[in-house]
Structure formats: C-alpha cells, structure tokens
Tab-separated table of C-alpha atoms in Angstrom:
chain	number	residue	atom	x	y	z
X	273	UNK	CA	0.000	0.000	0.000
X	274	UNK	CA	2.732	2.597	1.016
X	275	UNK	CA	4.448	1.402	-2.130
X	276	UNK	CA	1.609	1.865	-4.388
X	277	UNK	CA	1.333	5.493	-2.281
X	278	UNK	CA	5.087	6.502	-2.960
X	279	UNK	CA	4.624	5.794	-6.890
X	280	UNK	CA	1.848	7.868	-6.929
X	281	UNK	CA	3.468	10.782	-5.700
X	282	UNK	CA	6.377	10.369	-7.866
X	283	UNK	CA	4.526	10.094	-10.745
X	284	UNK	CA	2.592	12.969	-9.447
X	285	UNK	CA	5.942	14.631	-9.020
X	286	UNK	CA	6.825	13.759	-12.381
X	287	UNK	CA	4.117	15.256	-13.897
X	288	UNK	CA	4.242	18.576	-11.851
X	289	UNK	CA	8.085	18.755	-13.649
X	290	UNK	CA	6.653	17.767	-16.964
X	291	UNK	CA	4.134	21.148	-16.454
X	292	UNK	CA	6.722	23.328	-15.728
X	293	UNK	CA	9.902	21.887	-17.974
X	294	UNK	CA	7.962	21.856	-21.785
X	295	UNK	CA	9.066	20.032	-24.349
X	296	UNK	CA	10.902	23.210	-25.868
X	297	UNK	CA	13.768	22.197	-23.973
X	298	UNK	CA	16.171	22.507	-27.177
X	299	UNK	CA	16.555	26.290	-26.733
X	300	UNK	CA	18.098	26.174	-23.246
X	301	UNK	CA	21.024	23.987	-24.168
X	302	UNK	CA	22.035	24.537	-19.980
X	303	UNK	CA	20.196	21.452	-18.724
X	304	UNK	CA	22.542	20.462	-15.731
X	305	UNK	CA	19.407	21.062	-13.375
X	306	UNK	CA	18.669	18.346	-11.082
X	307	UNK	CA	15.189	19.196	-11.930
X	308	UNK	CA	15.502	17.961	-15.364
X	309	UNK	CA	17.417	14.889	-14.913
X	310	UNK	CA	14.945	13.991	-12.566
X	311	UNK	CA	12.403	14.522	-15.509
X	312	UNK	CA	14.451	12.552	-17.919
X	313	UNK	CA	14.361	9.736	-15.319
X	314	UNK	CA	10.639	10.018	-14.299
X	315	UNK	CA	9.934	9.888	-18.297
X	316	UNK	CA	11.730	6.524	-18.457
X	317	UNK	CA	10.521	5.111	-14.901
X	318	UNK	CA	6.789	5.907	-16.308
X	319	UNK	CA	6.802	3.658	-19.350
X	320	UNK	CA	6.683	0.261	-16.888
X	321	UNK	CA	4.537	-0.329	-14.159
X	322	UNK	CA	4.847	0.567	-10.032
X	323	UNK	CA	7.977	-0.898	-9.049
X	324	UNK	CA	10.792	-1.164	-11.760
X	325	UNK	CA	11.219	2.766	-11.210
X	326	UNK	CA	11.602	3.188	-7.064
X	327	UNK	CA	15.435	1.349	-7.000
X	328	UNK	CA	17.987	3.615	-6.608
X	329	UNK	CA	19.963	2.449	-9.221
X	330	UNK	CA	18.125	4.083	-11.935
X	331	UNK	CA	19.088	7.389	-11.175
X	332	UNK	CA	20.668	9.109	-13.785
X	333	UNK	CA	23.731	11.019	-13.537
X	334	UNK	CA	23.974	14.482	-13.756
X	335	UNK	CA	25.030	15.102	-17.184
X	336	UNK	CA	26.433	18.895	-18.329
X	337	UNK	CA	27.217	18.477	-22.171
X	338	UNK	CA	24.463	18.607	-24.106
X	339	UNK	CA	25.730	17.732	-27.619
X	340	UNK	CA	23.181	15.437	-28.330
X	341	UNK	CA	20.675	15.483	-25.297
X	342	UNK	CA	17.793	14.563	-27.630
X	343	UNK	CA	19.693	11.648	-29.563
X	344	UNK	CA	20.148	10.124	-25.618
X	345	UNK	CA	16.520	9.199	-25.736
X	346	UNK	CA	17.132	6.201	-28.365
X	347	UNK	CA	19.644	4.688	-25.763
X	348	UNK	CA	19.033	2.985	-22.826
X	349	UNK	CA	20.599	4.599	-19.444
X	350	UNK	CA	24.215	3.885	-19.543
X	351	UNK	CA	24.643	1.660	-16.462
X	352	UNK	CA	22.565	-0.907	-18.715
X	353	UNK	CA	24.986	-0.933	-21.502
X	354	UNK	CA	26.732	-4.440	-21.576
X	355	UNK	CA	23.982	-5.903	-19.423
X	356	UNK	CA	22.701	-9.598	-20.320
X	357	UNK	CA	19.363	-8.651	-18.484
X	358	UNK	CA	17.870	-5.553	-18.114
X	359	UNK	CA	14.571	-5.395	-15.251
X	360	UNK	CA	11.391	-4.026	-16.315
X	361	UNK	CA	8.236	-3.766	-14.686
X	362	UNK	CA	5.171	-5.301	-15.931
X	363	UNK	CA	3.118	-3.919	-19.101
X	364	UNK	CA	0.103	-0.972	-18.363
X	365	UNK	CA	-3.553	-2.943	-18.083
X	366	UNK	CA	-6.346	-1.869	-19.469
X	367	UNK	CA	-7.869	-1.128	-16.630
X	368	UNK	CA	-4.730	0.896	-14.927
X	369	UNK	CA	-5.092	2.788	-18.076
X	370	UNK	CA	-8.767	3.748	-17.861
X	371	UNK	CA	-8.370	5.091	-14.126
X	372	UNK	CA	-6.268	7.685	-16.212
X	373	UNK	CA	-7.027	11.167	-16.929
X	374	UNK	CA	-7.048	12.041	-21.288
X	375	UNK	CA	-3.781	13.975	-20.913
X	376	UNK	CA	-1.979	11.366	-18.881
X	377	UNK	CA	-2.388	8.690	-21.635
X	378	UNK	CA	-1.666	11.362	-24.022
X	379	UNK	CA	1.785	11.652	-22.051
X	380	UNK	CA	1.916	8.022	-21.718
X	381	UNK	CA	1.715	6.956	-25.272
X	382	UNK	CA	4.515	9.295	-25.832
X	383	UNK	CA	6.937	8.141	-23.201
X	384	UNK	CA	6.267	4.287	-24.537
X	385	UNK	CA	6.500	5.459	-27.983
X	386	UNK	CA	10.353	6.420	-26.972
X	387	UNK	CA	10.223	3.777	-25.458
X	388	UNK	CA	9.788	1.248	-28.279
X	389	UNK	CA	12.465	3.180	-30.089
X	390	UNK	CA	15.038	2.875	-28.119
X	391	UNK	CA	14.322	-0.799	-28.022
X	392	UNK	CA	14.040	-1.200	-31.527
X	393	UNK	CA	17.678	1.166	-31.748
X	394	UNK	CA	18.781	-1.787	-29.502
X	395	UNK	CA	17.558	-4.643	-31.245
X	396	UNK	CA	19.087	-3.418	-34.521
X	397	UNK	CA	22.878	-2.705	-32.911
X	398	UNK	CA	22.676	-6.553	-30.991
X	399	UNK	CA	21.745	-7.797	-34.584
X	400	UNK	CA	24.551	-5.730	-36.328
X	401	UNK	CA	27.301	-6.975	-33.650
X	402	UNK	CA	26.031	-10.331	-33.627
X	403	UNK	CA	25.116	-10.413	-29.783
X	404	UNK	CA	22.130	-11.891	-28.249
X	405	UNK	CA	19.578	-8.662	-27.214
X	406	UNK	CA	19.238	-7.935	-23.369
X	407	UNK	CA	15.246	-8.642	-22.393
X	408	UNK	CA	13.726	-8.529	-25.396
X	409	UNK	CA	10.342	-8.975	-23.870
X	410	UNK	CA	10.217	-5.359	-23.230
X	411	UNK	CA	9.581	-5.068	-26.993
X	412	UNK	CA	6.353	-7.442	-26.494
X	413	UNK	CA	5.083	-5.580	-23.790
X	414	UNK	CA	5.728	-1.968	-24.317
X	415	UNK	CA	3.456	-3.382	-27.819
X	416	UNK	CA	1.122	-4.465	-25.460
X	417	UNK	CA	0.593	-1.571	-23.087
X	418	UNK	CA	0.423	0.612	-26.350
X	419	UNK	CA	-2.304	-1.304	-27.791
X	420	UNK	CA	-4.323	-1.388	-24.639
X	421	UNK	CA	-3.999	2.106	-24.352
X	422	UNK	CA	-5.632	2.910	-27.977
X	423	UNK	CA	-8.052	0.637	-27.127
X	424	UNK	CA	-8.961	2.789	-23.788
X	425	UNK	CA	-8.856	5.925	-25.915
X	426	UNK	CA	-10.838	4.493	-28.931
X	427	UNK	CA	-13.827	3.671	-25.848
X	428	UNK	CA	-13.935	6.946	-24.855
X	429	UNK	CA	-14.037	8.617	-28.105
X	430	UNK	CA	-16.882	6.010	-29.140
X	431	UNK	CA	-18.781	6.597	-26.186
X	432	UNK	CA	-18.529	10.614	-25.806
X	433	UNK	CA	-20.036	10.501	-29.927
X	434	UNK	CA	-22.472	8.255	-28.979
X	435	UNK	CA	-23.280	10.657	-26.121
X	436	UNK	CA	-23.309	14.090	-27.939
X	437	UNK	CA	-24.293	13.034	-31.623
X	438	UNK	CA	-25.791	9.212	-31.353
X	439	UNK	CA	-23.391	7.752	-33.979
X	440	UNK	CA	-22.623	4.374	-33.474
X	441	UNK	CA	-19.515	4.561	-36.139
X	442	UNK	CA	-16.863	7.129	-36.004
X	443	UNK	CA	-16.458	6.866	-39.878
X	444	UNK	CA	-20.045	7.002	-42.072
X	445	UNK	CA	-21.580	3.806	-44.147
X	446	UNK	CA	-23.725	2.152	-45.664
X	447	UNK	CA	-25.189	-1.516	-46.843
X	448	UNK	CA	-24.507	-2.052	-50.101
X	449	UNK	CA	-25.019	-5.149	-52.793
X	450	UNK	CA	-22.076	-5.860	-55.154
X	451	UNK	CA	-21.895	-7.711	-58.415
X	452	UNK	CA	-21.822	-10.823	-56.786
X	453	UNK	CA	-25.279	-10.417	-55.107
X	454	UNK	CA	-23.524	-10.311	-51.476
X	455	UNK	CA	-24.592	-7.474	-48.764
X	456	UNK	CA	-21.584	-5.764	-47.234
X	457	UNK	CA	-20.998	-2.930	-45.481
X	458	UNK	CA	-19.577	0.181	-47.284
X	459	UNK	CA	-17.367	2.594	-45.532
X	460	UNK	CA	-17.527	6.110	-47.179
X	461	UNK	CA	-14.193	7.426	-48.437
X	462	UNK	CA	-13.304	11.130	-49.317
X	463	UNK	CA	-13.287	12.502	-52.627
X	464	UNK	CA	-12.946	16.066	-53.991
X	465	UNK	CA	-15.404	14.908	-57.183
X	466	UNK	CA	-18.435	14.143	-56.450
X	467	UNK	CA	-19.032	10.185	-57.478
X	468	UNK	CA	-20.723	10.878	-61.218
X	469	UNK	CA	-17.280	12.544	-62.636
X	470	UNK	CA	-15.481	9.677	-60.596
X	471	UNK	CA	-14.881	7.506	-63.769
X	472	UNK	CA	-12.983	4.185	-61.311
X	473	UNK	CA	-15.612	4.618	-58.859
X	474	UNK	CA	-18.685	4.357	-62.022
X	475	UNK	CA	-16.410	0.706	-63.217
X	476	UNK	CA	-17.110	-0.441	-59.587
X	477	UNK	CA	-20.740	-1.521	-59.554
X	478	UNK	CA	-22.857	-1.734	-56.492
X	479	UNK	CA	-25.403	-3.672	-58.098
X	480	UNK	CA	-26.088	-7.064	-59.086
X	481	UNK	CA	-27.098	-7.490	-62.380
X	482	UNK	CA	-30.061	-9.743	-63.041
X	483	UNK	CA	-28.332	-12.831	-64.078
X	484	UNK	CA	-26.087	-13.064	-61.148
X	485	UNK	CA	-30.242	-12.816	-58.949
X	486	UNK	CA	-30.951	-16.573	-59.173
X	487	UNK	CA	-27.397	-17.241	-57.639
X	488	UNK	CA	-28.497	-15.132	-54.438
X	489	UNK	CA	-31.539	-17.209	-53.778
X	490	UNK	CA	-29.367	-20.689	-54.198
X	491	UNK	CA	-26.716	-19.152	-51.667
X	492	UNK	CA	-29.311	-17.768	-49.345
X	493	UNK	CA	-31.085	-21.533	-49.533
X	494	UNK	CA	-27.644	-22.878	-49.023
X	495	UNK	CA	-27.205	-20.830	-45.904
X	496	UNK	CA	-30.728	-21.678	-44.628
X	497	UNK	CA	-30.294	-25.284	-45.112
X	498	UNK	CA	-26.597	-25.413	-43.122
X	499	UNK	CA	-28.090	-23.469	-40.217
X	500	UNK	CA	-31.022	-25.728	-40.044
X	501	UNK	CA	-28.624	-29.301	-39.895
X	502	UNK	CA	-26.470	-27.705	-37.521
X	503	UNK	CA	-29.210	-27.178	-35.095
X	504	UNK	CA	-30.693	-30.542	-36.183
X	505	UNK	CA	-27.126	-32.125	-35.597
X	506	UNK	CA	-27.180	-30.515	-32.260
X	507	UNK	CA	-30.596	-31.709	-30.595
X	508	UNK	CA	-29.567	-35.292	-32.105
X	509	UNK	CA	-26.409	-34.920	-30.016
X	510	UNK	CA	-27.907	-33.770	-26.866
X	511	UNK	CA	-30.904	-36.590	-27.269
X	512	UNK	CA	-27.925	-39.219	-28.250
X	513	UNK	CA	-26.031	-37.790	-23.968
X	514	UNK	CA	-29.398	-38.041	-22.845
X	515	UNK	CA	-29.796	-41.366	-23.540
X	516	UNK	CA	-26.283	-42.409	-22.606
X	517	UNK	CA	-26.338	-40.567	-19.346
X	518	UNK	CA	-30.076	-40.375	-17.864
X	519	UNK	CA	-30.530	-37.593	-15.647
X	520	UNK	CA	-31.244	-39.084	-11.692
X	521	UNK	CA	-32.212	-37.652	-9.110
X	522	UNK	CA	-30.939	-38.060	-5.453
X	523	UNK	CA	-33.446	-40.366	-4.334
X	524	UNK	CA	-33.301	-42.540	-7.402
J	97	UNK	CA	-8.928	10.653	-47.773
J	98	UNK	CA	-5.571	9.683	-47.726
J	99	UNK	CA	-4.867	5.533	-46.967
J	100	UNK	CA	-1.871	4.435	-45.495
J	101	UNK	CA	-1.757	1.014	-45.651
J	102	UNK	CA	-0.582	-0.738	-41.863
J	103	UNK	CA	0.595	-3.976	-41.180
J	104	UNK	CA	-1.752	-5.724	-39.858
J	105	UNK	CA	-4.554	-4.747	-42.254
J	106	UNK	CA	-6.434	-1.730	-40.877
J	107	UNK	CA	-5.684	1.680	-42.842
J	108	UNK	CA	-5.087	4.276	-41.440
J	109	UNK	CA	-7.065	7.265	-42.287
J	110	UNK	CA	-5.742	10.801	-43.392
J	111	UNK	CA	-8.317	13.228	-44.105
J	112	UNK	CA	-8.166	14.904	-47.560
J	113	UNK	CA	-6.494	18.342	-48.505
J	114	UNK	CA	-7.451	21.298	-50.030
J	115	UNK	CA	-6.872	24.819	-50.070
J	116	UNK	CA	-8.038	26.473	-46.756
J	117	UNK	CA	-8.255	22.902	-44.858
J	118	UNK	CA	-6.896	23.155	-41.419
J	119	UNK	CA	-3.214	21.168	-41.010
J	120	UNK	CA	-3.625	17.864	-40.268
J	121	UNK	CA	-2.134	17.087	-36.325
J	122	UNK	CA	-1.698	13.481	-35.607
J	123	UNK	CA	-2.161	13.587	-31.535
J	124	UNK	CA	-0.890	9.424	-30.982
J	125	UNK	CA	2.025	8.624	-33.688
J	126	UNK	CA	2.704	4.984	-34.249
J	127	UNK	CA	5.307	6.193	-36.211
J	128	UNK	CA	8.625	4.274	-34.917
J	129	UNK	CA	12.416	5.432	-35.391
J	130	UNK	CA	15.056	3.118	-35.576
J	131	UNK	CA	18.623	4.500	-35.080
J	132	UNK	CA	21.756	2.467	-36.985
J	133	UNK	CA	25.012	2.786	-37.202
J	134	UNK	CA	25.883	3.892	-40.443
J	135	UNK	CA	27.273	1.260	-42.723
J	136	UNK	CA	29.672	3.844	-44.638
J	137	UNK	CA	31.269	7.141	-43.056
J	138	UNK	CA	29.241	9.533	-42.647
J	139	UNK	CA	30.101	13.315	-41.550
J	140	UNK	CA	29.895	13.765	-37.669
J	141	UNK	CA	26.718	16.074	-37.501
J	142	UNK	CA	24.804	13.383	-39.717
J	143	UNK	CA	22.455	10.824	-37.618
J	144	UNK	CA	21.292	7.346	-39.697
J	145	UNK	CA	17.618	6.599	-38.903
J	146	UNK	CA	15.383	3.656	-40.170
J	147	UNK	CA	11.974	5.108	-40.712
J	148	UNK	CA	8.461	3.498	-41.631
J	149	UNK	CA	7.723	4.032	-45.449
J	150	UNK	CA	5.193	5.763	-45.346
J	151	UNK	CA	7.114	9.070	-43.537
J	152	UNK	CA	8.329	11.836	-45.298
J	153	UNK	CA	11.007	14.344	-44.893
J	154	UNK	CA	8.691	16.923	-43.405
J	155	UNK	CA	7.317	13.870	-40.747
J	156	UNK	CA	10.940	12.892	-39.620
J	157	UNK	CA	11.359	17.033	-39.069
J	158	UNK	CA	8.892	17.451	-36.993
J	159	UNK	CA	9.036	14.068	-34.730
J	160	UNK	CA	12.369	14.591	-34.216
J	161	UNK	CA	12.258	18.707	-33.136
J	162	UNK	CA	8.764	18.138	-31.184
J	163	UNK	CA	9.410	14.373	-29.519
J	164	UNK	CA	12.799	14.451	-29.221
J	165	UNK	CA	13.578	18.273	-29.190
J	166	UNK	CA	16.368	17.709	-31.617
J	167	UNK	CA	17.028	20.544	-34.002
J	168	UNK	CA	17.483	19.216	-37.481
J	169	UNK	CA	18.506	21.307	-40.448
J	170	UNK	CA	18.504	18.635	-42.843
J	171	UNK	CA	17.060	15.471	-43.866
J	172	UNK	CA	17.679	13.010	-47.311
J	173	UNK	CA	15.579	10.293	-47.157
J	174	UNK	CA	15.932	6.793	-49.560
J	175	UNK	CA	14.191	4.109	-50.248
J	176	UNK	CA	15.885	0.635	-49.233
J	177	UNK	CA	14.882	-2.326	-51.495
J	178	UNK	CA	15.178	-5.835	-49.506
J	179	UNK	CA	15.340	-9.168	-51.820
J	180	UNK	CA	12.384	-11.250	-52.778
J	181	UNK	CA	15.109	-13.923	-54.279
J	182	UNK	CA	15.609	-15.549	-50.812
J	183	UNK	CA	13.941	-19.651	-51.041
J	184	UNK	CA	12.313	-20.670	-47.969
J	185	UNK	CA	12.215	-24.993	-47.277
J	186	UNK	CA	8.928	-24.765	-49.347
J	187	UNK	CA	10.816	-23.550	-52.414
J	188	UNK	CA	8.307	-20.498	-51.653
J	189	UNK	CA	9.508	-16.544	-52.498
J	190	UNK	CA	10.593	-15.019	-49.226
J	191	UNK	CA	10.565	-11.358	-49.098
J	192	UNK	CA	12.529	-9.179	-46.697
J	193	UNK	CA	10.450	-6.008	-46.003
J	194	UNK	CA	11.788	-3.027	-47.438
J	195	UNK	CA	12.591	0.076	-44.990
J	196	UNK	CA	13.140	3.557	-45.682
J	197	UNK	CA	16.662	5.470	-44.532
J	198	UNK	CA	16.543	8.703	-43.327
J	199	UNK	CA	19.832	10.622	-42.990
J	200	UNK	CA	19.354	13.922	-40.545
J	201	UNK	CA	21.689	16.473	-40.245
J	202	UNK	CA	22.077	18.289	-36.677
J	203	UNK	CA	21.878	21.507	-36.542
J	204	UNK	CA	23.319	24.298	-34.049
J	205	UNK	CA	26.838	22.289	-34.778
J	206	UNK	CA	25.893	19.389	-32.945
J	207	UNK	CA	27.718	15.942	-33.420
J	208	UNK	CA	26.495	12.690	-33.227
J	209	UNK	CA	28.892	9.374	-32.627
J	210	UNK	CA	27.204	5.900	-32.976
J	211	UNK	CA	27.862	4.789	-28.875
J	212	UNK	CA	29.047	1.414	-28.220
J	213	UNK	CA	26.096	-0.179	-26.702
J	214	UNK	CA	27.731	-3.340	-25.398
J	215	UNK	CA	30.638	-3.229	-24.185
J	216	UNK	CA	32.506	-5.833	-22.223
J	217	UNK	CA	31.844	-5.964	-18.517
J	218	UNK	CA	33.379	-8.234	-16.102
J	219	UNK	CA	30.033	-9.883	-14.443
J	220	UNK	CA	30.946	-11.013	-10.766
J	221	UNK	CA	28.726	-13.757	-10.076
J	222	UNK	CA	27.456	-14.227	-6.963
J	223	UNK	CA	28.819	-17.382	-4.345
J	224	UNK	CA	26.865	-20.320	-4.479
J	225	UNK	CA	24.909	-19.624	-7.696
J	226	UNK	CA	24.262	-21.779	-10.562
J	227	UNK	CA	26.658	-19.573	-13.072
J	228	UNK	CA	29.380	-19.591	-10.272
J	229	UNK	CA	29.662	-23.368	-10.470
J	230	UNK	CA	28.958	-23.607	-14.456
J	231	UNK	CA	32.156	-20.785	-15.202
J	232	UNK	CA	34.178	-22.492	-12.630
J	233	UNK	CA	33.629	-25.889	-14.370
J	234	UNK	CA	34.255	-24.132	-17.988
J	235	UNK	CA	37.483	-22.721	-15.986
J	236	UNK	CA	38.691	-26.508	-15.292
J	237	UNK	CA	38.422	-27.982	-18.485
J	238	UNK	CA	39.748	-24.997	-20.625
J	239	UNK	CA	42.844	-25.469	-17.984
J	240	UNK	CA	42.593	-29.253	-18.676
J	241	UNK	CA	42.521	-28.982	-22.887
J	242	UNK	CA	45.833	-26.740	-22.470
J	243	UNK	CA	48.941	-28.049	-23.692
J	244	UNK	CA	52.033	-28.915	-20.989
J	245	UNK	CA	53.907	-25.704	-20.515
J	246	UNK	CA	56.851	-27.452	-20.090
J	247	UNK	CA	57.574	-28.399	-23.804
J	248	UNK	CA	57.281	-24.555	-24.686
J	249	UNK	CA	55.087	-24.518	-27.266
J	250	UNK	CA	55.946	-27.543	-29.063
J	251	UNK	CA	53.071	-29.617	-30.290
J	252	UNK	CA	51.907	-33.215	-28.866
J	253	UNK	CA	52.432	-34.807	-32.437
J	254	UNK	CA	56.120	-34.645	-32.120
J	255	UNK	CA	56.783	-37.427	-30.456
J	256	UNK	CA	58.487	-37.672	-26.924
C-alpha cells in the first residue's frame, strides 16, 4: 500500500516537472538542473509499471554536455549498456489505463513510444554486432501496453459521440449489394469529385445485375439449409447424452 | 482521404487536402524510429535513422524537433529495397520487407557518434549460484585442454 502510495506521488511529481519543464527544452542547451534529470528519469521510470522505477539504481547522472541530449533518448541509461538482463516492470492494463485522466495517456503513449524506439535502436545494434539482445520482452510488452492504451482511448471517443451526436460509427456507411449479389458494409471514403465525374468509382458496380439474382436465392437456400442441420445435428447430439447418461435424481 | 496502408490490415485514415483545410495534427504517432550505425562514413553532424515508409522528410522534421527536441537542419531520405530472391524450405519466395533510410543532419553544430552499446563488462557472479559453479567448471576444463607448458610450445604430435 505505502508502495503503491510513494509511486503515486512520484509520478505525481513527475508530472508537476513535466508542467513546468515543456518540451521546448532545445533552446536552453544549460540542462545540468537536477530538476531535469529527474524529468528525464521520471519519463523513463513511467513507461513500466509501479515498481521497476523506485530502486535507486536508476538514477541518472547528472550530465552537463548537451551535444546530443535529444539523440540520448534512443539509448538505454548507460549503467545498462553491456547488461545480459535488463529489469522491467510489468506492461500498463487496461484497466490501470482507464483510471487515467485524457492527458496522462496522451503523455503516456509518448513516453512508450520512446520507449519502443530505443528498443528497436537496440535490437538493430545486438543484430549488427552479432550479440544476443538484453530482455527482449520489453519489446512485447511496451506493444502491449500501447495497444491497450488505444483501445482505452478508442472507448472513450466512441462513447462521448455516442453521447453528444448518437453515432454508433466514427467513420459514415452504408449496406450495399455488389456484383456478386452479397450485402456488405460500405465505408464512405473522401473525394474532392463528387461520385458521377469519378470515372474508377462508375467501373465499380454496387449492383447485381439480373443474371447473377438466381445465384443469391441458391446461396441464401444454401445458408438456410446449413443453419437448419447444424441445429438438427445438435438436438440429435444432446438426445444421443441423454440417452447415454439419464438424468437421476438423489433419491433414485 | 488519404490511406496508409498498416501492417496488420487496418488503414489508417488521413483526411483529404485542399486549399483552406486546417493542417492535419496526428495527436498518438505509431510512427517508430530506428537509429543504426551507419554502414559507410558519414560526416559527424549526420544521424542514420530507419523510418516506416510511409514518412516523409517533413514527418521525420517534426518528430524529431517536437518528440525528441532535436534541431534538425537537414534530412535526405531513400528508399531501401530488400530481396524477394531468398527460397524458404517450401521452395516459396521469401521477401525481406523493405525500410526507408533517413539521414538527418544536426543543426546548431551538434555531433552525433554511434555509442558502443555493449561493451565488455566483467560480471561477478554471486557465491553459491548456478553460473558460479557452471564458469568455474568451464574454468577446469579450458585449464585441462591446455597443452604442458613445459615443452614450450611444441606440439603433442612430435613425439616424446
């Protein structure tokens, strides 16, 4: 519990420095502040669960050249360079990521976004010199957490439309029959012509021409008939346990 | 609207432009950047990036000043083609994906070396554990397979 307290406040903390430090940070080239190494450091600790970030190991060292501050970011902290195993925390659920406030995930899917690319940076220099990479699950589950975390925000945005406007789809449709006879659903693309001067669209026909109508009808039976034996084949089954096993009762 | 094709088969969707249309902001990138060492020499301000295909100059700019907050001045991008010879033990085409290079320049003078990411470390194992005993065993024979250091250097097959 006072665990789960303390990373809390640090993230807290870490987000209070993310307010005040932007990411404009390129113009002041002077950034031998404690304040922002402890940023850089929160930014990693944030991209893996609770505990991988509270050891004291991970702190990074104050650093006072800043020749290529930015191009530090596709690079793991140095202490892990050589490692054979690197610790990481476990990935972001979907429900730690719904307890979440919009701008949080909006930081989070940037920090694992760096994340992934300095793993990938990794992967690539272990396959160039031939060396076996250190934890490569971290790939799998910063992949993870990332999905998760569009799914979260895709659920929000499809229920705050279906609250304000009572769209079910986020992108407009319609059923349509091609020249095969089958029903699908059409998703609506943008054009700047409208569809009668659109001379690829006019080739694609959403009809079915009246030869192809008799071929319909025998798929449709086709269908029919399936459903119907599978249910068929289903009560024979269940009659066929029934008689096998007989259902008894406690007296019996 | 624009269609970028992704790899596991949902497109992603760019809305159209025309004059007057507001600039298109993409607020969750699942663009990703791979750094490499460079293969040939390459000037010290210049940084070699593997970048999805579907990025452009003007995309690699702005990721790189806004995400990373590195200035760039300059960026050449190319187009790497990766075999479809390559047989696999169905006698089936095998195609490496192709990848798109990206070659940034820093700006403000900055230079860039490639790092050595693994270096050689001297791992101490810990007493009792199961590597201890396993690199003290590799230890013994490796002792074992050496020759006798009394016939300095001189090979077993000669006799005597």
């Amino acid at each position: 519990m006072a665990a789960a307290v303390t990373s809390r406040l640090t993230a807290a903390v870490c987000r209070q420095f993310q307010r005040v430090v932007t990411v404009s940070s390129y113009t002041q080239p002077q950034c031998a502040t404690q304040a922002f190494s402890k940023f850089h450091s929160c930014q990693r600790r944030q991209t893996y669960d609770s505990w991988w970030f509270r050891s004291s190991t991970n702190n990074r060292a104050l650093h006072t050249s800043c020749v290529r501050e930015g191009l530090e970011d596709f690079f793991d902290l140095p202490e892990n360079w050589g490692e054979q195993t690197v610790k990481s925390g476990a990935p972001w659920t979907g429900k730690q990521l719904r307890v979440k406030s919009n701008e949080d995930l909006h930081k989070l899917w940037y920090v694992l976004l760096k994340e992934k690319n300095m793993l990938l940076t990794l992967e690539q220099e272990a396959k160039r010199q031939r060396l076996p990479m250190p934890s490569p699950e971290r790939l799998k589950k910063v992949e993870r957490s990332m999905k998760r975390l569009d799914t979260v925000v895709t659920e929000r945005e499809d229920s705050l439309r279906l609250l304000q406007t009572g769209q079910e789809r986020g992108r407009p449709g319609e059923w349509r029959r091609n020249v095969f006879g089958k029903t699908f659903w059409y998703r609506f693309k943008e054009h700047p012509i409208p569809w009668y001067l659109n001379s690829r669209y006019k080739r694609r026909r959403f009809f079915e021409p009246s030869h192809v109508a008799p071929y319909t009808r025998l798929s449709l039976e086709k269908y029919l008939r399936s459903k119907i034996r599978k249910e068929k084949r289903e009560k024979r089954n269940q009659k066929m346990l029934a008689a096998v096993f007989p259902k008894k009762t406690a007296l019996a | 609207m624009l269609f970028v094709p992704r790899k596991n088969n949902t497109q992603v969707k760019y809305p159209l432009y025309q004059l007057g249309n507001p600039q298109l902001r993409i607020f969750r990138p699942t663009f990703n950047l791979t750094l490499v060492r460079p293969g040939k020499e390459q000037p010290p301000d210049t940084v070699q990036f593997r970048i999805p295909l579907e990025m452009t100059k003007f995309d690699v700019r702005n990721y790189l000043e806004k995400i990373y907050s590195v200035p760039v001045a300059a960026v050449r991008t190319r187009i790497q083609y990766c075999t479809n010879k390559k047989r696999n033990h169905l006698n089936q085409r095998v195609k490496r994906p192709d990848y798109k290079v990206a070659y940034v320049q820093l700006a403000q003078q900055q230079t860039f070396q490639f790092p050595d990411i693994f270096p050689e470390k001297d791992r101490k194992h810990e007493e009792g554990s199961v590597e201890e005993m396993q690199e003290k065993f590799m230890e013994d024979e490796r002792q074992r397979q050496k020759p006798d250091p009394r016939r300095g250097g001189v090979t077993e097959w000669f006799g005597l």
